[in-house]
Amino acid sequence: MGRDAAVTDAVVRDVVVVGAGGMGRAWMDVVEAREGLRPAAVVDIDTSTARAAATERGWNVPVFDDVAEALREAPADLLLNVTIPEAHRAVSETAIRADVPVLSEKPATPTVADAMWLSALSAARGVLLATSQSRRHSAGISAFHHALRDLGGAEHLETQFFQNPRFGGFRDEMPSPLLVDMAIHQFDQARYLLGSEPESVYCEEFSPSWSWYRGAAAAQATFRFSNGSRFGYAGSWCADGLTTSWNGDWRASAPGGSATWDGENAVRLQREEGPVRHLPVIPDQEGLDAALTEFLSALDGREAPSGEISRNIRSLAMVEAAVESSATGARVELDAVFARAGAVALAEAHAAGEDEIADRLSEWAGGPPR
Ligand SMILES: NC(=O)c1ccc[n+]([C@@H]2O[C@H](COP(=O)([O-])OP(=O)(O)OC[C@H]3O[C@@H](n4cnc5c(N)ncnc54)[C@H](O)[C@@H]3O)[C@@H](O)[C@H]2O)c1
């Protein structure tokens, strides 16, 4: 590695990366570039993938096909969980039980019940678990966020997300590909932009006649937030022509006027009278890098990251509530989602004799404390 000498006086943290697919490799590059981090092991159920990813980067580290074994054999100050969503709970749980803090790719888990379980475990053990929501961190969204604050806070926020990827593979076959695999990004961005938490949603998902997906790849949803603001989402993953950016195309109305963001670097603001102003977008840490900085800062004893599990669970609950609303045709309250998910997790904790998890869940009828 050759970086040890440069950081002799600083804290050096050993990192175990779990999952060496496309995103795992992106995270390995982030680790490689970050002073103060040292790769300790790479884990993948396919060890040839893990070995190849390590070798490509010149990492002389052991590889494992099992996270528990890796944590027994290799030193670890933090673990990056970059496995497929279905493996997130087991990998994060193993690390927390080994007292190793976890930064996980989104979604924290496939279901709110699983996320409640992990949140309770993390709280009971005092071991940090956070989700990286990379689209929450960009120069563009920061400028838009500032604009909304300048205008007195948005009460009406809309985004249009229209893209046309030909993925092939699991997204073409899964139910609700747009809501389950993509919309969590825009839902999480809305929580950040409104500075409030979602309370309820009405959603319809559907399949345009030309869609190449088996599941519904288009949706319209209206969320109500606890401060009274509304967030409208219109999205499609099968929209050829005039596509928006991958962050979506945003517009907000606030007491002092309106602002727009194209999801990239164009942020505009206009008050009742006066010119349209193009706001400066100041480059800063973005995406995975910014999520990692928040996480390391929390390990240093500073503020909890924005993706800390008990907060991030609300973005996941927005997805689950939107899917349920679409299936039932009714507005869905997020408290009802948390109550049901909490009951599932609590029953599992009782059945497994997991008293410390059961104790936390019993205290949280309406979801983890904000
Ligand atoms: N933030 C973003 O913009 C963004 C973009 C793409 C993917 N992601 C997320 O990143 C995660 C990984 O996605 P990907 O595209 O790299 O998937 P991928 O399928 O390319 O890679 C996942 C890897 O995890 C391994 N794996 C599966 N189960 C495992 C287990 N129990 N233990 C160890 N390894 C295991 C697989 O063998 C595979 O190599 C997903 O949660 C996905 O949603 C986020």
Short mmCIF file of C-alpha atoms and ligand atoms in Angstrom, two decimals:
data_model
loop_
_atom_site.label_atom_id
_atom_site.label_comp_id
_atom_site.label_asym_id
_atom_site.label_seq_id
_atom_site.Cartn_x
_atom_site.Cartn_y
_atom_site.Cartn_z
CA MET A 1 0.00 0.00 0.00
CA GLY A 2 2.78 2.43 0.90
CA ARG A 3 0.41 4.86 2.63
CA ASP A 4 1.20 3.83 6.21
CA ALA A 5 4.23 6.07 6.52
CA ALA A 6 2.23 9.13 5.51
CA VAL A 7 -0.26 8.66 8.32
CA THR A 8 1.94 7.43 11.15
CA ASP A 9 0.68 10.02 13.63
CA ALA A 10 -2.94 9.87 12.55
CA VAL A 11 -5.51 7.24 13.41
CA VAL A 12 -5.39 4.44 10.85
CA ARG A 13 -8.57 2.41 10.55
CA ASP A 14 -8.75 -1.09 9.14
CA VAL A 15 -11.58 -1.60 6.68
CA VAL A 16 -13.25 -4.83 5.63
CA VAL A 17 -15.14 -4.53 2.33
CA VAL A 18 -17.96 -7.04 1.89
CA GLY A 19 -19.31 -7.44 -1.65
CA ALA A 20 -16.89 -6.95 -4.55
CA GLY A 21 -19.35 -6.31 -7.39
CA GLY A 22 -19.70 -3.06 -9.31
CA MET A 23 -20.48 -0.90 -6.30
CA GLY A 24 -18.06 -2.77 -4.00
CA ARG A 25 -15.24 -1.89 -6.39
CA ALA A 26 -16.33 1.75 -6.42
CA TRP A 27 -16.13 1.71 -2.61
CA MET A 28 -12.70 0.06 -2.74
CA ASP A 29 -11.50 2.98 -4.86
CA VAL A 30 -12.89 5.41 -2.28
CA VAL A 31 -11.07 3.53 0.51
CA GLU A 32 -7.88 3.52 -1.55
CA ALA A 33 -8.00 7.30 -1.98
CA ARG A 34 -8.80 8.08 1.67
CA GLU A 35 -5.89 8.80 3.99
CA GLY A 36 -6.29 7.06 7.34
CA LEU A 37 -8.02 3.96 5.98
CA ARG A 38 -6.26 0.65 5.42
CA PRO A 39 -7.86 -2.31 3.66
CA ALA A 40 -7.87 -5.37 5.92
CA ALA A 41 -9.89 -7.94 3.92
CA VAL A 42 -12.26 -8.34 1.02
CA VAL A 43 -15.24 -10.67 1.38
CA ASP A 44 -17.49 -12.05 -1.33
CA ILE A 45 -19.40 -15.32 -1.57
CA ASP A 46 -17.53 -15.56 -4.87
CA THR A 47 -13.92 -15.47 -3.65
CA SER A 48 -12.55 -15.22 -7.19
CA THR A 49 -14.41 -11.90 -7.51
CA ALA A 50 -13.00 -10.74 -4.18
CA ARG A 51 -9.47 -11.80 -5.15
CA ALA A 52 -9.68 -10.12 -8.56
CA ALA A 53 -10.94 -6.85 -7.06
CA ALA A 54 -8.12 -6.85 -4.48
CA THR A 55 -5.45 -7.75 -7.02
CA GLU A 56 -6.56 -5.06 -9.49
CA ARG A 57 -5.86 -2.50 -6.76
CA GLY A 58 -2.62 -4.05 -5.56
CA TRP A 59 -4.17 -4.83 -2.17
CA ASN A 60 -2.25 -7.56 -0.40
CA VAL A 61 -5.12 -8.61 1.85
CA PRO A 62 -6.82 -11.91 2.65
CA VAL A 63 -10.11 -12.72 0.94
CA PHE A 64 -12.98 -14.66 2.49
CA ASP A 65 -16.35 -16.00 1.45
CA ASP A 66 -17.85 -15.50 4.90
CA VAL A 67 -18.05 -12.27 6.85
CA ALA A 68 -17.96 -13.88 10.32
CA GLU A 69 -14.74 -15.68 9.47
CA ALA A 70 -13.24 -12.50 8.03
CA LEU A 71 -13.99 -10.59 11.22
CA ARG A 72 -12.39 -13.35 13.31
CA GLU A 73 -9.24 -13.42 11.18
CA ALA A 74 -8.72 -9.81 10.09
CA PRO A 75 -8.60 -6.64 12.19
CA ALA A 76 -11.56 -4.36 11.47
CA ASP A 77 -12.43 -0.87 12.67
CA LEU A 78 -15.26 -0.55 10.17
CA LEU A 79 -17.05 -2.63 7.59
CA LEU A 80 -18.48 -1.57 4.25
CA ASN A 81 -21.54 -3.64 3.38
CA VAL A 82 -21.79 -3.55 -0.42
CA THR A 83 -23.60 -6.84 -0.92
CA ILE A 84 -26.94 -7.31 -2.62
CA PRO A 85 -29.93 -5.97 -0.62
CA GLU A 86 -31.07 -9.48 0.42
CA ALA A 87 -27.73 -10.02 2.21
CA HIS A 88 -27.62 -6.62 3.94
CA ARG A 89 -29.28 -7.63 7.19
CA ALA A 90 -27.16 -10.74 7.82
CA VAL A 91 -23.87 -9.01 6.97
CA SER A 92 -24.61 -5.89 9.03
CA GLU A 93 -25.88 -7.99 11.95
CA THR A 94 -22.73 -10.13 12.00
CA ALA A 95 -20.55 -7.01 12.09
CA ILE A 96 -22.56 -5.27 14.83
CA ARG A 97 -22.40 -8.41 16.98
CA ALA A 98 -18.61 -8.34 16.49
CA ASP A 99 -18.60 -4.67 17.63
CA VAL A 100 -17.62 -3.43 14.17
CA PRO A 101 -19.39 -0.26 12.91
CA VAL A 102 -21.05 -0.62 9.51
CA LEU A 103 -21.55 1.71 6.58
CA SER A 104 -24.01 -0.06 4.29
CA GLU A 105 -25.12 0.58 0.75
CA LYS A 106 -28.78 1.44 0.29
CA PRO A 107 -31.31 0.03 0.97
CA ALA A 108 -30.45 -0.67 4.62
CA THR A 109 -32.47 -3.88 4.23
CA PRO A 110 -35.22 -4.98 1.85
CA THR A 111 -37.99 -4.42 4.45
CA VAL A 112 -38.78 -1.95 7.23
CA ALA A 113 -39.18 -4.90 9.65
CA ASP A 114 -35.59 -5.99 8.98
CA ALA A 115 -34.37 -2.41 9.33
CA MET A 116 -36.22 -2.06 12.66
CA TRP A 117 -34.46 -5.22 13.84
CA LEU A 118 -31.03 -3.85 12.86
CA SER A 119 -31.81 -0.44 14.32
CA ALA A 120 -32.75 -2.05 17.65
CA LEU A 121 -29.61 -4.18 17.60
CA SER A 122 -27.41 -1.18 16.78
CA ALA A 123 -28.99 0.88 19.57
CA ALA A 124 -28.77 -1.93 22.12
CA ARG A 125 -25.13 -2.66 21.33
CA GLY A 126 -24.07 0.96 20.84
CA VAL A 127 -22.47 0.07 17.49
CA LEU A 128 -23.01 2.53 14.63
CA LEU A 129 -24.90 1.38 11.54
CA ALA A 130 -25.48 3.90 8.75
CA THR A 131 -26.71 3.73 5.18
CA SER A 132 -24.92 5.57 2.40
CA GLN A 133 -27.48 7.55 0.39
CA SER A 134 -25.04 8.90 -2.15
CA ARG A 135 -27.51 11.23 -3.95
CA ARG A 136 -28.07 13.23 -0.75
CA HIS A 137 -24.55 14.58 -1.16
CA SER A 138 -23.78 16.79 -4.16
CA ALA A 139 -22.88 20.40 -4.84
CA GLY A 140 -26.17 20.85 -6.71
CA ILE A 141 -28.44 19.57 -3.96
CA SER A 142 -26.55 21.62 -1.36
CA ALA A 143 -27.14 24.81 -3.39
CA PHE A 144 -30.83 23.94 -3.84
CA HIS A 145 -31.12 23.23 -0.10
CA HIS A 146 -29.61 26.67 0.66
CA ALA A 147 -32.03 28.28 -1.81
CA LEU A 148 -35.03 26.71 -0.07
CA ARG A 149 -33.81 27.91 3.31
CA ASP A 150 -33.33 31.45 1.90
CA LEU A 151 -36.92 31.39 0.67
CA GLY A 152 -38.27 30.43 4.11
CA GLY A 153 -38.55 26.68 3.60
CA ALA A 154 -40.42 24.80 0.87
CA GLU A 155 -43.98 23.74 1.51
CA HIS A 156 -44.56 22.39 -1.98
CA LEU A 157 -41.81 20.26 -3.51
CA GLU A 158 -42.03 18.33 -6.77
CA THR A 159 -39.65 16.15 -8.71
CA GLN A 160 -39.91 14.53 -12.09
CA PHE A 161 -37.62 11.56 -12.71
CA PHE A 162 -37.75 10.23 -16.27
CA GLN A 163 -35.09 7.81 -17.48
CA ASN A 164 -34.90 4.88 -19.90
CA PRO A 165 -32.16 2.42 -18.87
CA ARG A 166 -32.00 -1.00 -20.53
CA PHE A 167 -30.51 -2.87 -17.57
CA GLY A 168 -31.32 -6.44 -18.43
CA GLY A 169 -31.09 -8.70 -15.39
CA PHE A 170 -33.02 -8.62 -12.14
CA ARG A 171 -34.53 -5.13 -12.47
CA ASP A 172 -36.37 -6.18 -15.62
CA GLU A 173 -38.05 -9.04 -13.74
CA MET A 174 -38.67 -7.72 -10.21
CA PRO A 175 -41.98 -6.24 -8.96
CA SER A 176 -41.98 -2.43 -8.55
CA PRO A 177 -38.48 -1.84 -9.98
CA LEU A 178 -38.76 1.96 -9.98
CA LEU A 179 -40.18 2.33 -6.47
CA VAL A 180 -38.05 -0.36 -4.85
CA ASP A 181 -34.70 0.06 -6.60
CA MET A 182 -34.54 3.76 -7.51
CA ALA A 183 -37.15 5.99 -5.86
CA ILE A 184 -35.52 5.69 -2.42
CA HIS A 185 -32.94 8.19 -3.70
CA GLN A 186 -35.50 10.90 -4.50
CA PHE A 187 -37.53 10.11 -1.37
CA ASP A 188 -34.40 10.49 0.76
CA GLN A 189 -33.50 13.72 -1.07
CA ALA A 190 -36.99 15.08 -0.29
CA ARG A 191 -36.50 14.44 3.44
CA TYR A 192 -33.24 16.37 3.30
CA LEU A 193 -34.68 19.24 1.26
CA LEU A 194 -37.82 19.66 3.37
CA GLY A 195 -36.04 19.21 6.71
CA SER A 196 -39.05 17.27 7.92
CA GLU A 197 -40.22 13.66 8.18
CA PRO A 198 -42.87 11.96 6.02
CA GLU A 199 -46.23 11.05 7.53
CA SER A 200 -48.32 9.54 4.76
CA VAL A 201 -48.46 8.80 1.04
CA TYR A 202 -50.90 8.15 -1.76
CA CYS A 203 -49.26 6.40 -4.72
CA GLU A 204 -50.17 4.75 -7.99
CA GLU A 205 -47.61 2.71 -9.90
CA PHE A 206 -48.34 1.47 -13.40
CA SER A 207 -46.90 0.01 -16.60
CA PRO A 208 -46.99 2.19 -19.72
CA SER A 209 -47.97 0.09 -22.75
CA TRP A 210 -44.44 0.16 -24.18
CA SER A 211 -42.64 -0.72 -20.92
CA TRP A 212 -39.92 -3.38 -21.23
CA TYR A 213 -40.13 -4.26 -17.51
CA ARG A 214 -42.22 -7.09 -16.03
CA GLY A 215 -43.05 -4.96 -12.93
CA ALA A 216 -44.52 -1.45 -12.88
CA ALA A 217 -41.79 0.98 -13.93
CA ALA A 218 -43.74 4.23 -13.61
CA ALA A 219 -45.31 5.89 -10.56
CA GLN A 220 -46.92 9.02 -9.21
CA ALA A 221 -46.94 9.67 -5.47
CA THR A 222 -47.92 12.48 -3.08
CA PHE A 223 -46.36 12.52 0.37
CA ARG A 224 -47.48 14.65 3.31
CA PHE A 225 -44.73 15.65 5.75
CA SER A 226 -45.03 16.36 9.49
CA ASN A 227 -44.51 20.14 8.99
CA GLY A 228 -47.47 20.19 6.60
CA SER A 229 -45.40 20.32 3.42
CA ARG A 230 -46.19 18.18 0.38
CA PHE A 231 -43.80 16.27 -1.87
CA GLY A 232 -44.98 15.14 -5.29
CA TYR A 233 -43.03 12.46 -7.15
CA ALA A 234 -43.54 11.51 -10.79
CA GLY A 235 -41.15 8.91 -12.15
CA SER A 236 -40.53 6.47 -14.96
CA TRP A 237 -37.76 4.09 -15.89
CA CYS A 238 -39.19 3.53 -19.36
CA ALA A 239 -39.32 7.09 -20.71
CA ASP A 240 -37.49 7.38 -24.02
CA GLY A 241 -36.65 10.92 -25.06
CA LEU A 242 -36.23 14.18 -23.09
CA THR A 243 -34.85 12.28 -20.10
CA THR A 244 -34.19 14.13 -16.83
CA SER A 245 -30.94 13.84 -14.89
CA TRP A 246 -30.52 10.80 -12.64
CA ASN A 247 -31.29 13.02 -9.64
CA GLY A 248 -34.57 14.15 -11.24
CA ASP A 249 -35.78 17.64 -12.13
CA TRP A 250 -36.91 19.61 -9.06
CA ARG A 251 -39.16 22.59 -8.32
CA ALA A 252 -40.14 24.08 -4.97
CA SER A 253 -42.49 26.83 -3.77
CA ALA A 254 -41.77 28.62 -0.50
CA PRO A 255 -43.08 31.74 1.28
CA GLY A 256 -40.37 33.88 -0.32
CA GLY A 257 -40.65 32.56 -3.88
CA SER A 258 -39.67 29.54 -5.96
CA ALA A 259 -36.54 27.58 -6.82
CA THR A 260 -35.64 24.89 -9.32
CA TRP A 261 -32.79 22.38 -9.63
CA ASP A 262 -32.10 20.31 -12.73
CA GLY A 263 -30.49 17.58 -10.61
CA GLU A 264 -27.05 18.58 -11.82
CA ASN A 265 -25.51 22.04 -11.56
CA ALA A 266 -28.30 24.47 -12.47
CA VAL A 267 -30.08 25.99 -9.46
CA ARG A 268 -32.40 28.97 -10.06
CA LEU A 269 -34.33 31.14 -7.62
CA GLN A 270 -36.94 33.87 -8.12
CA ARG A 271 -38.82 35.94 -5.54
CA GLU A 272 -42.23 37.50 -6.16
CA GLU A 273 -40.70 40.38 -8.11
CA GLY A 274 -37.19 40.47 -9.40
CA PRO A 275 -34.85 38.65 -11.67
CA VAL A 276 -34.28 34.94 -11.94
CA ARG A 277 -30.99 34.30 -10.15
CA HIS A 278 -28.68 31.44 -11.09
CA LEU A 279 -27.11 30.36 -7.83
CA PRO A 280 -23.46 29.36 -7.51
CA VAL A 281 -22.88 25.64 -7.17
CA ILE A 282 -19.70 25.22 -5.18
CA PRO A 283 -17.82 21.96 -5.70
CA ASP A 284 -17.50 19.91 -2.53
CA GLN A 285 -17.20 16.27 -1.52
CA GLU A 286 -19.95 14.27 -3.21
CA GLY A 287 -21.54 10.83 -3.25
CA LEU A 288 -19.73 7.97 -1.57
CA ASP A 289 -16.86 10.21 -0.46
CA ALA A 290 -19.20 12.53 1.43
CA ALA A 291 -21.12 9.64 2.99
CA LEU A 292 -17.80 8.17 4.18
CA THR A 293 -16.71 11.49 5.66
CA GLU A 294 -19.94 11.75 7.70
CA PHE A 295 -19.45 8.19 8.91
CA LEU A 296 -15.78 8.64 9.93
CA SER A 297 -16.65 11.89 11.63
CA ALA A 298 -19.22 10.05 13.76
CA LEU A 299 -16.60 7.42 14.64
CA ASP A 300 -14.45 10.34 15.81
CA GLY A 301 -17.23 11.25 18.25
CA ARG A 302 -18.91 13.97 16.22
CA GLU A 303 -22.49 14.18 14.93
CA ALA A 304 -24.31 11.00 13.86
CA PRO A 305 -24.39 10.62 10.06
CA SER A 306 -27.51 11.61 8.12
CA GLY A 307 -27.88 7.95 7.10
CA GLU A 308 -27.74 6.59 10.67
CA ILE A 309 -30.17 3.67 10.63
CA SER A 310 -32.85 5.14 12.91
CA ARG A 311 -33.05 8.17 10.58
CA ASN A 312 -32.56 6.39 7.27
CA ILE A 313 -35.33 3.92 8.06
CA ARG A 314 -37.80 6.71 7.18
CA SER A 315 -36.62 6.77 3.55
CA LEU A 316 -37.10 3.01 3.39
CA ALA A 317 -40.55 3.35 4.98
CA MET A 318 -41.51 5.86 2.24
CA VAL A 319 -40.83 3.14 -0.34
CA GLU A 320 -42.74 0.45 1.54
CA ALA A 321 -45.69 2.79 2.15
CA ALA A 322 -45.79 3.86 -1.52
CA VAL A 323 -45.84 0.24 -2.70
CA GLU A 324 -48.62 -0.56 -0.20
CA SER A 325 -50.66 2.47 -1.23
CA SER A 326 -50.41 1.45 -4.85
CA ALA A 327 -51.50 -2.10 -4.03
CA THR A 328 -54.45 -1.09 -1.84
CA GLY A 329 -55.56 2.14 -3.52
CA ALA A 330 -55.57 3.85 -0.10
CA ARG A 331 -53.48 6.60 1.51
CA VAL A 332 -50.97 4.91 3.85
CA GLU A 333 -49.76 6.38 7.15
CA LEU A 334 -46.09 5.71 7.88
CA ASP A 335 -46.88 5.16 11.57
CA ALA A 336 -48.98 2.17 10.49
CA VAL A 337 -46.03 0.84 8.48
CA PHE A 338 -43.75 1.18 11.52
CA ALA A 339 -46.31 -0.37 13.87
CA ARG A 340 -46.73 -3.41 11.63
CA ALA A 341 -42.99 -3.75 10.93
CA GLY A 342 -42.19 -3.34 14.61
CA ALA A 343 -44.66 -6.10 15.51
CA VAL A 344 -43.04 -8.46 12.98
CA ALA A 345 -39.56 -7.71 14.30
CA LEU A 346 -40.70 -8.00 17.93
CA ALA A 347 -42.31 -11.40 17.33
CA GLU A 348 -39.07 -12.55 15.72
CA ALA A 349 -37.04 -11.23 18.67
CA HIS A 350 -39.27 -13.04 21.19
CA ALA A 351 -39.13 -16.26 19.19
CA ALA A 352 -35.33 -16.06 19.03
CA GLY A 353 -34.94 -15.10 22.71
CA GLU A 354 -33.25 -11.83 21.68
CA ASP A 355 -34.20 -9.83 24.77
CA GLU A 356 -32.07 -6.76 24.09
CA ILE A 357 -33.62 -6.35 20.64
CA ALA A 358 -37.12 -7.04 22.00
CA ASP A 359 -36.66 -4.41 24.72
CA ARG A 360 -35.81 -1.68 22.21
CA LEU A 361 -38.58 -2.64 19.83
CA SER A 362 -41.14 -2.63 22.65
CA GLU A 363 -40.24 1.02 23.34
CA TRP A 364 -40.71 2.05 19.68
CA ALA A 365 -44.29 1.35 18.68
CA GLY A 366 -44.15 4.17 16.09
CA GLY A 367 -40.68 3.56 14.68
CA PRO A 368 -37.26 4.36 16.15
CA PRO A 369 -37.03 7.71 17.96
CA ARG A 370 -36.23 10.64 15.65
N1 LIG B 1 -25.72 4.41 -4.39
C1 LIG B 1 -25.92 4.07 -5.63
O1 LIG B 1 -26.10 4.90 -6.50
C2 LIG B 1 -25.88 2.61 -5.98
C3 LIG B 1 -25.63 2.19 -7.31
C4 LIG B 1 -25.57 0.81 -7.58
C5 LIG B 1 -25.77 -0.11 -6.55
N2 LIG B 1 -26.03 0.34 -5.28
C6 LIG B 1 -26.26 -0.64 -4.18
O2 LIG B 1 -25.03 -1.31 -3.91
C7 LIG B 1 -25.28 -2.66 -3.51
C8 LIG B 1 -24.46 -3.60 -4.41
O3 LIG B 1 -24.84 -3.39 -5.75
P1 LIG B 1 -23.93 -3.89 -6.97
O4 LIG B 1 -24.45 -3.20 -8.18
O5 LIG B 1 -22.49 -3.79 -6.61
O6 LIG B 1 -24.33 -5.45 -7.01
P2 LIG B 1 -23.47 -6.66 -7.62
O7 LIG B 1 -24.45 -7.75 -7.82
O8 LIG B 1 -22.63 -6.16 -8.75
O9 LIG B 1 -22.45 -7.05 -6.45
C9 LIG B 1 -22.87 -7.58 -5.22
C10 LIG B 1 -21.78 -8.54 -4.74
O10 LIG B 1 -22.15 -8.99 -3.43
C11 LIG B 1 -21.78 -10.36 -3.35
N3 LIG B 1 -22.55 -10.98 -2.27
C12 LIG B 1 -23.87 -11.35 -2.29
N4 LIG B 1 -24.21 -11.85 -1.09
C13 LIG B 1 -23.12 -11.82 -0.31
C14 LIG B 1 -22.84 -12.19 1.03
N5 LIG B 1 -23.77 -12.73 1.82
N6 LIG B 1 -21.58 -12.01 1.51
C15 LIG B 1 -20.62 -11.49 0.73
N7 LIG B 1 -20.81 -11.12 -0.56
C16 LIG B 1 -22.05 -11.27 -1.06
C17 LIG B 1 -22.06 -10.92 -4.72
O11 LIG B 1 -21.36 -12.12 -4.97
C18 LIG B 1 -21.60 -9.77 -5.61
O12 LIG B 1 -20.23 -9.90 -5.99
C19 LIG B 1 -26.80 -2.85 -3.62
O13 LIG B 1 -27.37 -2.69 -2.34
C20 LIG B 1 -27.25 -1.73 -4.54
O14 LIG B 1 -28.57 -1.30 -4.28
C21 LIG B 1 -26.08 1.65 -4.99
#
